[in-house]
Amino acid sequence: MVRRLIFIHGWASFPEIWRGQKEYFSKYYEVILPDISGARDIKEAAELVNNFIKDRKDFVLIGWSLGWLAILELLKSLLYEAEPRMLPKGLVAINSTPRFIDDGYLGAGPAKGHLAKMMRDCKRNPQEVFEDFYKSLLSDIGKTMLSSIKLKDSDYDKLIYGLYILRDCDYRDFLKEIHIPTLLISGANDTICPQEATAYMRKRIEGSQLKILNSGHIPFVERAEEFNSLVEDFVKGLQ
């Protein structure tokens, strides 16, 4: 029986982005929201999540974008441990990729040069990069979210760490090692982590389910009711 849902946020984001999910699911489950915004590399991000599951069981890991990469890194360590611990009951990947940079494996998504420009711009003016990112998600939603997030200078400094993570991580070969029930959710209008990336994972994660919502990069905000229902049905199916 699933008792806990662990939601892991993405780049340029914080646990508060899951406010709607916490309100919805906390009536039935313990909702845990790790903060990986300060992680300097993917191993540190995975360890921050690991700190919340060490003494817990009966949980589902739910990752959005970069948060999914942290889950994949954590799974690698859990699966390859000499003394395996309790694995998650299920996984949910939201608008995610196994490899953020498209080196030709998708034919869609950000190219290396695009991310390199973001990194240069982030070093020069991180606030502008942050604001442009949210404005590009979907105009009204992005602007609303931007107005509700107040960052300190130290938070802007952390943005570059996430870009390095997105540049360097590659879990394409690891996907076939996943034998845990997995729900893949993609936004039909997402230009950051395109549908092709989700379809790629669907073919390589045995038994995974793929659901597409009429949204951009943040379906859990843009289509909150549909998103929550998808996750709820998936979790109930694990009982």
CSV table of N, CA and C in Angstrom, one decimal, residues 16-135:
chain,number,residue,atom,x,y,z
A,16,GLU,N,7.8,24.7,-3.3
A,16,GLU,CA,6.5,25.3,-3.3
A,16,GLU,C,5.7,25.2,-4.6
A,17,ILE,N,6.4,24.8,-5.6
A,17,ILE,CA,5.7,24.7,-6.9
A,17,ILE,C,4.7,23.6,-6.9
A,18,TRP,N,4.8,22.7,-5.9
A,18,TRP,CA,3.9,21.6,-5.8
A,18,TRP,C,2.7,21.9,-4.8
A,19,ARG,N,2.5,23.2,-4.6
A,19,ARG,CA,1.4,23.6,-3.6
A,19,ARG,C,0.1,22.9,-3.9
A,20,GLY,N,-0.3,22.9,-5.2
A,20,GLY,CA,-1.6,22.3,-5.6
A,20,GLY,C,-1.6,20.8,-5.3
A,21,GLN,N,-0.5,20.2,-5.5
A,21,GLN,CA,-0.5,18.7,-5.3
A,21,GLN,C,-0.5,18.4,-3.8
A,22,LYS,N,0.2,19.2,-3.1
A,22,LYS,CA,0.2,19.0,-1.6
A,22,LYS,C,-1.2,19.1,-1.0
A,23,GLU,N,-1.9,20.1,-1.5
A,23,GLU,CA,-3.2,20.4,-1.0
A,23,GLU,C,-4.1,19.2,-1.4
A,24,TYR,N,-4.0,18.7,-2.6
A,24,TYR,CA,-4.8,17.7,-3.1
A,24,TYR,C,-4.5,16.3,-2.4
A,25,PHE,N,-3.3,15.9,-2.4
A,25,PHE,CA,-2.9,14.6,-2.0
A,25,PHE,C,-2.7,14.4,-0.5
A,26,SER,N,-2.5,15.4,0.2
A,26,SER,CA,-2.2,15.3,1.7
A,26,SER,C,-3.3,14.8,2.5
A,27,LYS,N,-4.5,14.7,1.9
A,27,LYS,CA,-5.7,14.2,2.6
A,27,LYS,C,-5.6,12.6,2.7
A,28,TYR,N,-4.8,12.1,1.8
A,28,TYR,CA,-4.7,10.6,1.7
A,28,TYR,C,-3.3,10.0,1.9
A,29,TYR,N,-2.3,10.9,1.7
A,29,TYR,CA,-0.9,10.4,1.7
A,29,TYR,C,0.0,11.4,2.5
A,30,GLU,N,1.1,10.9,2.9
A,30,GLU,CA,2.1,11.8,3.4
A,30,GLU,C,2.8,12.4,2.2
A,31,VAL,N,2.8,13.7,2.0
A,31,VAL,CA,3.4,14.4,0.9
A,31,VAL,C,4.7,15.0,1.3
A,32,ILE,N,5.8,14.6,0.6
A,32,ILE,CA,7.1,15.0,0.9
A,32,ILE,C,7.7,15.8,-0.2
A,33,LEU,N,8.3,17.0,0.1
A,33,LEU,CA,8.7,17.9,-1.0
A,33,LEU,C,10.2,18.2,-0.8
A,34,PRO,N,11.1,17.4,-1.2
A,34,PRO,CA,12.6,17.7,-1.0
A,34,PRO,C,12.9,19.0,-1.8
A,35,ASP,N,13.9,19.7,-1.3
A,35,ASP,CA,14.5,20.9,-2.0
A,35,ASP,C,15.8,20.5,-2.6
A,36,ILE,N,16.0,20.4,-3.9
A,36,ILE,CA,17.2,20.1,-4.5
A,36,ILE,C,17.8,21.3,-5.2
A,37,SER,N,17.3,22.5,-5.0
A,37,SER,CA,17.7,23.7,-5.7
A,37,SER,C,19.2,24.1,-5.5
A,38,GLY,N,19.7,23.7,-4.3
A,38,GLY,CA,21.1,24.1,-4.0
A,38,GLY,C,22.1,23.0,-4.4
A,39,ALA,N,21.7,21.9,-5.0
A,39,ALA,CA,22.6,20.8,-5.4
A,39,ALA,C,23.6,21.3,-6.4
A,40,ARG,N,24.9,21.0,-6.2
A,40,ARG,CA,25.9,21.4,-7.2
A,40,ARG,C,26.1,20.4,-8.3
A,41,ASP,N,25.7,19.2,-8.1
A,41,ASP,CA,25.8,18.2,-9.1
A,41,ASP,C,24.6,17.1,-8.9
A,42,ILE,N,24.5,16.2,-9.8
A,42,ILE,CA,23.4,15.3,-9.8
A,42,ILE,C,23.5,14.3,-8.6
A,43,LYS,N,24.7,14.0,-8.2
A,43,LYS,CA,24.8,13.1,-7.1
A,43,LYS,C,24.3,13.7,-5.8
A,44,GLU,N,24.6,15.0,-5.6
A,44,GLU,CA,24.1,15.7,-4.5
A,44,GLU,C,22.6,15.9,-4.5
A,45,ALA,N,22.1,16.1,-5.7
A,45,ALA,CA,20.6,16.2,-5.8
A,45,ALA,C,20.0,14.9,-5.4
A,46,ALA,N,20.6,13.8,-5.9
A,46,ALA,CA,20.0,12.4,-5.5
A,46,ALA,C,20.1,12.2,-4.0
A,47,GLU,N,21.2,12.6,-3.4
A,47,GLU,CA,21.4,12.4,-2.0
A,47,GLU,C,20.4,13.2,-1.2
A,48,LEU,N,20.1,14.4,-1.6
A,48,LEU,CA,19.1,15.2,-0.9
A,48,LEU,C,17.7,14.5,-0.9
A,49,VAL,N,17.4,13.8,-2.0
A,49,VAL,CA,16.2,13.0,-2.1
A,49,VAL,C,16.3,11.8,-1.2
A,50,ASN,N,17.5,11.2,-1.3
A,50,ASN,CA,17.7,9.9,-0.5
A,50,ASN,C,17.5,10.2,1.0
A,51,ASN,N,17.8,11.4,1.4
A,51,ASN,CA,17.7,11.7,2.9
A,51,ASN,C,16.3,11.5,3.3
A,52,PHE,N,15.3,11.7,2.4
A,52,PHE,CA,13.9,11.6,2.8
A,52,PHE,C,13.3,10.2,2.7
A,53,ILE,N,14.1,9.2,2.1
A,53,ILE,CA,13.5,7.9,2.0
A,53,ILE,C,14.3,6.8,2.7
A,54,LYS,N,15.4,7.2,3.4
A,54,LYS,CA,16.2,6.3,4.1
A,54,LYS,C,15.5,5.4,5.0
A,55,ASP,N,14.6,6.0,5.8
A,55,ASP,CA,13.9,5.2,6.8
A,55,ASP,C,12.4,5.1,6.5
A,56,ARG,N,12.1,5.2,5.2
A,56,ARG,CA,10.7,5.1,4.8
A,56,ARG,C,10.5,4.0,3.8
A,57,LYS,N,9.3,3.6,3.6
A,57,LYS,CA,8.9,2.6,2.6
A,57,LYS,C,7.5,3.0,2.1
A,58,ASP,N,7.0,2.2,1.1
A,58,ASP,CA,5.7,2.4,0.6
A,58,ASP,C,5.6,3.8,0.0
A,59,PHE,N,6.5,4.2,-0.8
A,59,PHE,CA,6.5,5.5,-1.4
A,59,PHE,C,6.6,5.5,-2.9
A,60,VAL,N,6.1,6.6,-3.5
A,60,VAL,CA,6.2,6.8,-5.0
A,60,VAL,C,7.1,8.0,-5.2
A,61,LEU,N,8.0,7.9,-6.1
A,61,LEU,CA,8.9,9.1,-6.5
A,61,LEU,C,8.3,9.8,-7.7
A,62,ILE,N,8.1,11.1,-7.6
A,62,ILE,CA,7.5,11.8,-8.7
A,62,ILE,C,8.4,13.0,-9.1
A,63,GLY,N,9.0,13.0,-10.3
A,63,GLY,CA,10.0,14.0,-10.6
A,63,GLY,C,9.6,14.8,-11.9
A,64,TRP,N,9.8,16.1,-11.8
A,64,TRP,CA,9.5,17.0,-12.9
A,64,TRP,C,10.8,17.5,-13.5
A,65,SER,N,11.0,17.2,-14.8
A,65,SER,CA,12.2,17.7,-15.6
A,65,SER,C,13.5,17.3,-14.9
A,66,LEU,N,14.2,18.3,-14.4
A,66,LEU,CA,15.5,17.9,-13.7
A,66,LEU,C,15.3,17.0,-12.5
A,67,GLY,N,14.1,17.2,-11.9
A,67,GLY,CA,13.8,16.3,-10.7
A,67,GLY,C,13.8,14.8,-11.1
A,68,TRP,N,13.4,14.5,-12.3
A,68,TRP,CA,13.4,13.1,-12.8
A,68,TRP,C,14.9,12.6,-13.0
A,69,LEU,N,15.8,13.5,-13.4
A,69,LEU,CA,17.2,13.1,-13.5
A,69,LEU,C,17.7,12.7,-12.1
A,70,ALA,N,17.3,13.5,-11.1
A,70,ALA,CA,17.7,13.2,-9.7
A,70,ALA,C,17.2,11.8,-9.3
A,71,ILE,N,16.0,11.5,-9.7
A,71,ILE,CA,15.4,10.1,-9.4
A,71,ILE,C,16.2,9.1,-10.1
A,72,LEU,N,16.5,9.3,-11.4
A,72,LEU,CA,17.3,8.3,-12.1
A,72,LEU,C,18.7,8.0,-11.4
A,73,GLU,N,19.3,9.1,-11.0
A,73,GLU,CA,20.6,8.9,-10.3
A,73,GLU,C,20.4,8.2,-9.0
A,74,LEU,N,19.4,8.5,-8.3
A,74,LEU,CA,19.1,7.8,-7.0
A,74,LEU,C,18.8,6.3,-7.3
A,75,LEU,N,18.0,6.0,-8.3
A,75,LEU,CA,17.7,4.6,-8.6
A,75,LEU,C,19.0,3.8,-9.0
A,76,LYS,N,19.9,4.4,-9.7
A,76,LYS,CA,21.1,3.7,-10.0
A,76,LYS,C,21.8,3.3,-8.7
A,77,SER,N,21.9,4.2,-7.8
A,77,SER,CA,22.6,3.8,-6.5
A,77,SER,C,21.8,2.8,-5.7
A,78,LEU,N,20.5,2.9,-5.7
A,78,LEU,CA,19.7,1.9,-5.0
A,78,LEU,C,19.8,0.5,-5.6
A,79,LEU,N,19.7,0.4,-7.0
A,79,LEU,CA,19.7,-0.8,-7.7
A,79,LEU,C,21.1,-1.5,-7.6
A,80,TYR,N,22.1,-0.7,-7.5
A,80,TYR,CA,23.5,-1.3,-7.5
A,80,TYR,C,24.1,-1.4,-6.1
A,81,GLU,N,23.3,-1.1,-5.1
A,81,GLU,CA,23.9,-1.3,-3.7
A,81,GLU,C,24.2,-2.7,-3.4
A,82,ALA,N,25.2,-3.0,-2.6
A,82,ALA,CA,25.5,-4.3,-2.2
A,82,ALA,C,24.3,-4.9,-1.4
A,83,GLU,N,23.7,-4.1,-0.6
A,83,GLU,CA,22.5,-4.5,0.2
A,83,GLU,C,21.3,-3.6,-0.2
A,84,PRO,N,20.6,-4.0,-1.2
A,84,PRO,CA,19.5,-3.2,-1.7
A,84,PRO,C,18.5,-2.8,-0.6
A,85,ARG,N,18.1,-1.6,-0.6
A,85,ARG,CA,17.0,-1.1,0.3
A,85,ARG,C,15.7,-1.2,-0.4
A,86,MET,N,14.7,-0.8,0.3
A,86,MET,CA,13.3,-0.8,-0.2
A,86,MET,C,13.3,0.2,-1.4
A,87,LEU,N,12.8,-0.3,-2.5
A,87,LEU,CA,12.7,0.5,-3.7
A,87,LEU,C,11.3,1.1,-3.8
A,88,PRO,N,11.1,2.2,-4.6
A,88,PRO,CA,9.8,2.8,-4.7
A,88,PRO,C,8.8,1.9,-5.2
A,89,LYS,N,7.5,2.1,-4.8
A,89,LYS,CA,6.4,1.3,-5.3
A,89,LYS,C,6.1,1.7,-6.8
A,90,GLY,N,6.4,2.9,-7.1
A,90,GLY,CA,6.2,3.4,-8.5
A,90,GLY,C,7.0,4.7,-8.7
A,91,LEU,N,7.0,5.1,-10.0
A,91,LEU,CA,7.7,6.3,-10.5
A,91,LEU,C,6.8,7.1,-11.4
A,92,VAL,N,6.9,8.4,-11.3
A,92,VAL,CA,6.2,9.3,-12.2
A,92,VAL,C,7.2,10.3,-12.8
A,93,ALA,N,7.3,10.3,-14.1
A,93,ALA,CA,8.2,11.3,-14.8
A,93,ALA,C,7.3,12.3,-15.5
A,94,ILE,N,7.5,13.6,-15.1
A,94,ILE,CA,6.7,14.7,-15.7
A,94,ILE,C,7.6,15.5,-16.6
A,95,ASN,N,7.2,15.6,-17.9
A,95,ASN,CA,7.9,16.4,-18.8
A,95,ASN,C,9.4,16.3,-18.7
A,96,SER,N,9.9,15.1,-18.9
A,96,SER,CA,11.3,14.8,-18.5
A,96,SER,C,12.0,14.1,-19.7
A,97,THR,N,13.3,14.0,-19.5
A,97,THR,CA,14.1,13.4,-20.5
A,97,THR,C,15.2,12.5,-19.8
A,98,PRO,N,15.8,11.5,-20.5
A,98,PRO,CA,16.9,10.8,-19.9
A,98,PRO,C,18.2,11.5,-20.2
A,99,ARG,N,18.1,12.4,-21.3
A,99,ARG,CA,19.3,13.2,-21.7
A,99,ARG,C,18.7,14.5,-22.2
A,100,PHE,N,19.0,15.6,-21.5
A,100,PHE,CA,18.4,16.9,-21.8
A,100,PHE,C,18.8,17.4,-23.2
A,101,ILE,N,20.1,17.3,-23.4
A,101,ILE,CA,20.7,17.8,-24.7
A,101,ILE,C,20.4,16.9,-25.8
A,102,ASP,N,19.8,17.4,-26.9
A,102,ASP,CA,19.6,16.5,-28.0
A,102,ASP,C,20.8,16.4,-28.9
A,103,ASP,N,21.5,15.3,-28.8
A,103,ASP,CA,22.7,15.1,-29.7
A,103,ASP,C,22.3,14.4,-30.9
A,104,GLY,N,21.0,14.4,-31.3
A,104,GLY,CA,20.6,13.7,-32.5
A,104,GLY,C,19.7,12.5,-32.1
A,105,TYR,N,19.6,12.1,-30.9
A,105,TYR,CA,18.9,10.9,-30.5
A,105,TYR,C,17.4,11.1,-30.6
A,106,LEU,N,16.9,12.4,-30.5
A,106,LEU,CA,15.5,12.7,-30.6
A,106,LEU,C,15.1,13.4,-31.9
A,107,GLY,N,16.0,14.3,-32.3
A,107,GLY,CA,15.6,15.2,-33.4
A,107,GLY,C,14.7,16.3,-33.0
A,108,ALA,N,14.7,16.5,-31.7
A,108,ALA,CA,13.9,17.6,-31.1
A,108,ALA,C,14.4,18.0,-29.7
A,109,GLY,N,14.1,19.1,-29.3
A,109,GLY,CA,14.6,19.6,-27.9
A,109,GLY,C,15.8,20.4,-28.0
A,110,PRO,N,16.3,20.9,-26.9
A,110,PRO,CA,17.4,21.9,-26.8
A,110,PRO,C,18.7,21.3,-27.4
A,111,ALA,N,19.4,22.0,-28.2
A,111,ALA,CA,20.7,21.6,-28.6
A,111,ALA,C,21.8,22.1,-27.7
A,112,LYS,N,23.0,21.6,-27.8
A,112,LYS,CA,24.1,21.9,-26.9
A,112,LYS,C,24.4,23.4,-27.0
A,113,GLY,N,24.3,24.0,-28.1
A,113,GLY,CA,24.6,25.4,-28.3
A,113,GLY,C,23.6,26.3,-27.5
A,114,HIS,N,22.3,25.9,-27.5
A,114,HIS,CA,21.3,26.6,-26.8
A,114,HIS,C,21.6,26.6,-25.3
A,115,LEU,N,21.9,25.5,-24.7
A,115,LEU,CA,22.2,25.4,-23.3
A,115,LEU,C,23.5,26.2,-23.0
A,116,ALA,N,24.5,26.1,-23.9
A,116,ALA,CA,25.7,26.9,-23.6
A,116,ALA,C,25.4,28.4,-23.6
A,117,LYS,N,24.5,28.9,-24.4
A,117,LYS,CA,24.1,30.3,-24.3
A,117,LYS,C,23.4,30.6,-23.0
A,118,MET,N,22.6,29.7,-22.6
A,118,MET,CA,21.9,29.9,-21.3
A,118,MET,C,22.9,30.0,-20.2
A,119,MET,N,23.9,29.2,-20.2
A,119,MET,CA,25.0,29.2,-19.2
A,119,MET,C,25.8,30.5,-19.2
A,120,ARG,N,26.1,31.0,-20.4
A,120,ARG,CA,26.8,32.2,-20.5
A,120,ARG,C,25.9,33.4,-19.9
A,121,ASP,N,24.7,33.4,-20.4
A,121,ASP,CA,23.7,34.4,-19.9
A,121,ASP,C,23.5,34.3,-18.4
A,122,CYS,N,23.5,33.1,-17.9
A,122,CYS,CA,23.2,32.9,-16.4
A,122,CYS,C,24.4,33.5,-15.6
A,123,LYS,N,25.6,33.4,-16.1
A,123,LYS,CA,26.7,33.9,-15.4
A,123,LYS,C,26.7,35.4,-15.4
A,124,ARG,N,26.2,36.0,-16.5
A,124,ARG,CA,26.1,37.4,-16.7
A,124,ARG,C,25.0,38.0,-16.0
A,125,ASN,N,23.8,37.4,-16.2
A,125,ASN,CA,22.6,38.0,-15.6
A,125,ASN,C,21.6,36.9,-15.2
A,126,PRO,N,21.8,36.2,-14.1
A,126,PRO,CA,20.9,35.0,-13.8
A,126,PRO,C,19.5,35.4,-13.6
A,127,GLN,N,19.2,36.6,-13.1
A,127,GLN,CA,17.8,37.0,-12.9
A,127,GLN,C,17.1,37.1,-14.2
A,128,GLU,N,17.7,37.6,-15.3
A,128,GLU,CA,17.1,37.7,-16.6
A,128,GLU,C,16.8,36.3,-17.2
A,129,VAL,N,17.8,35.4,-17.0
A,129,VAL,CA,17.6,34.0,-17.5
A,129,VAL,C,16.4,33.3,-16.8
A,130,PHE,N,16.3,33.5,-15.5
A,130,PHE,CA,15.2,33.0,-14.7
A,130,PHE,C,13.9,33.5,-15.2
A,131,GLU,N,13.8,34.8,-15.3
A,131,GLU,CA,12.5,35.4,-15.8
A,131,GLU,C,12.1,35.0,-17.2
A,132,ASP,N,13.1,34.9,-18.1
A,132,ASP,CA,12.8,34.5,-19.4
A,132,ASP,C,12.3,33.1,-19.5
A,133,PHE,N,12.9,32.2,-18.6
A,133,PHE,CA,12.5,30.8,-18.6
A,133,PHE,C,11.0,30.7,-18.2
A,134,TYR,N,10.6,31.4,-17.2
A,134,TYR,CA,9.2,31.3,-16.8
A,134,TYR,C,8.2,32.0,-17.7
A,135,LYS,N,8.7,33.0,-18.3
A,135,LYS,CA,7.8,33.7,-19.3
A,135,LYS,C,7.6,32.9,-20.6
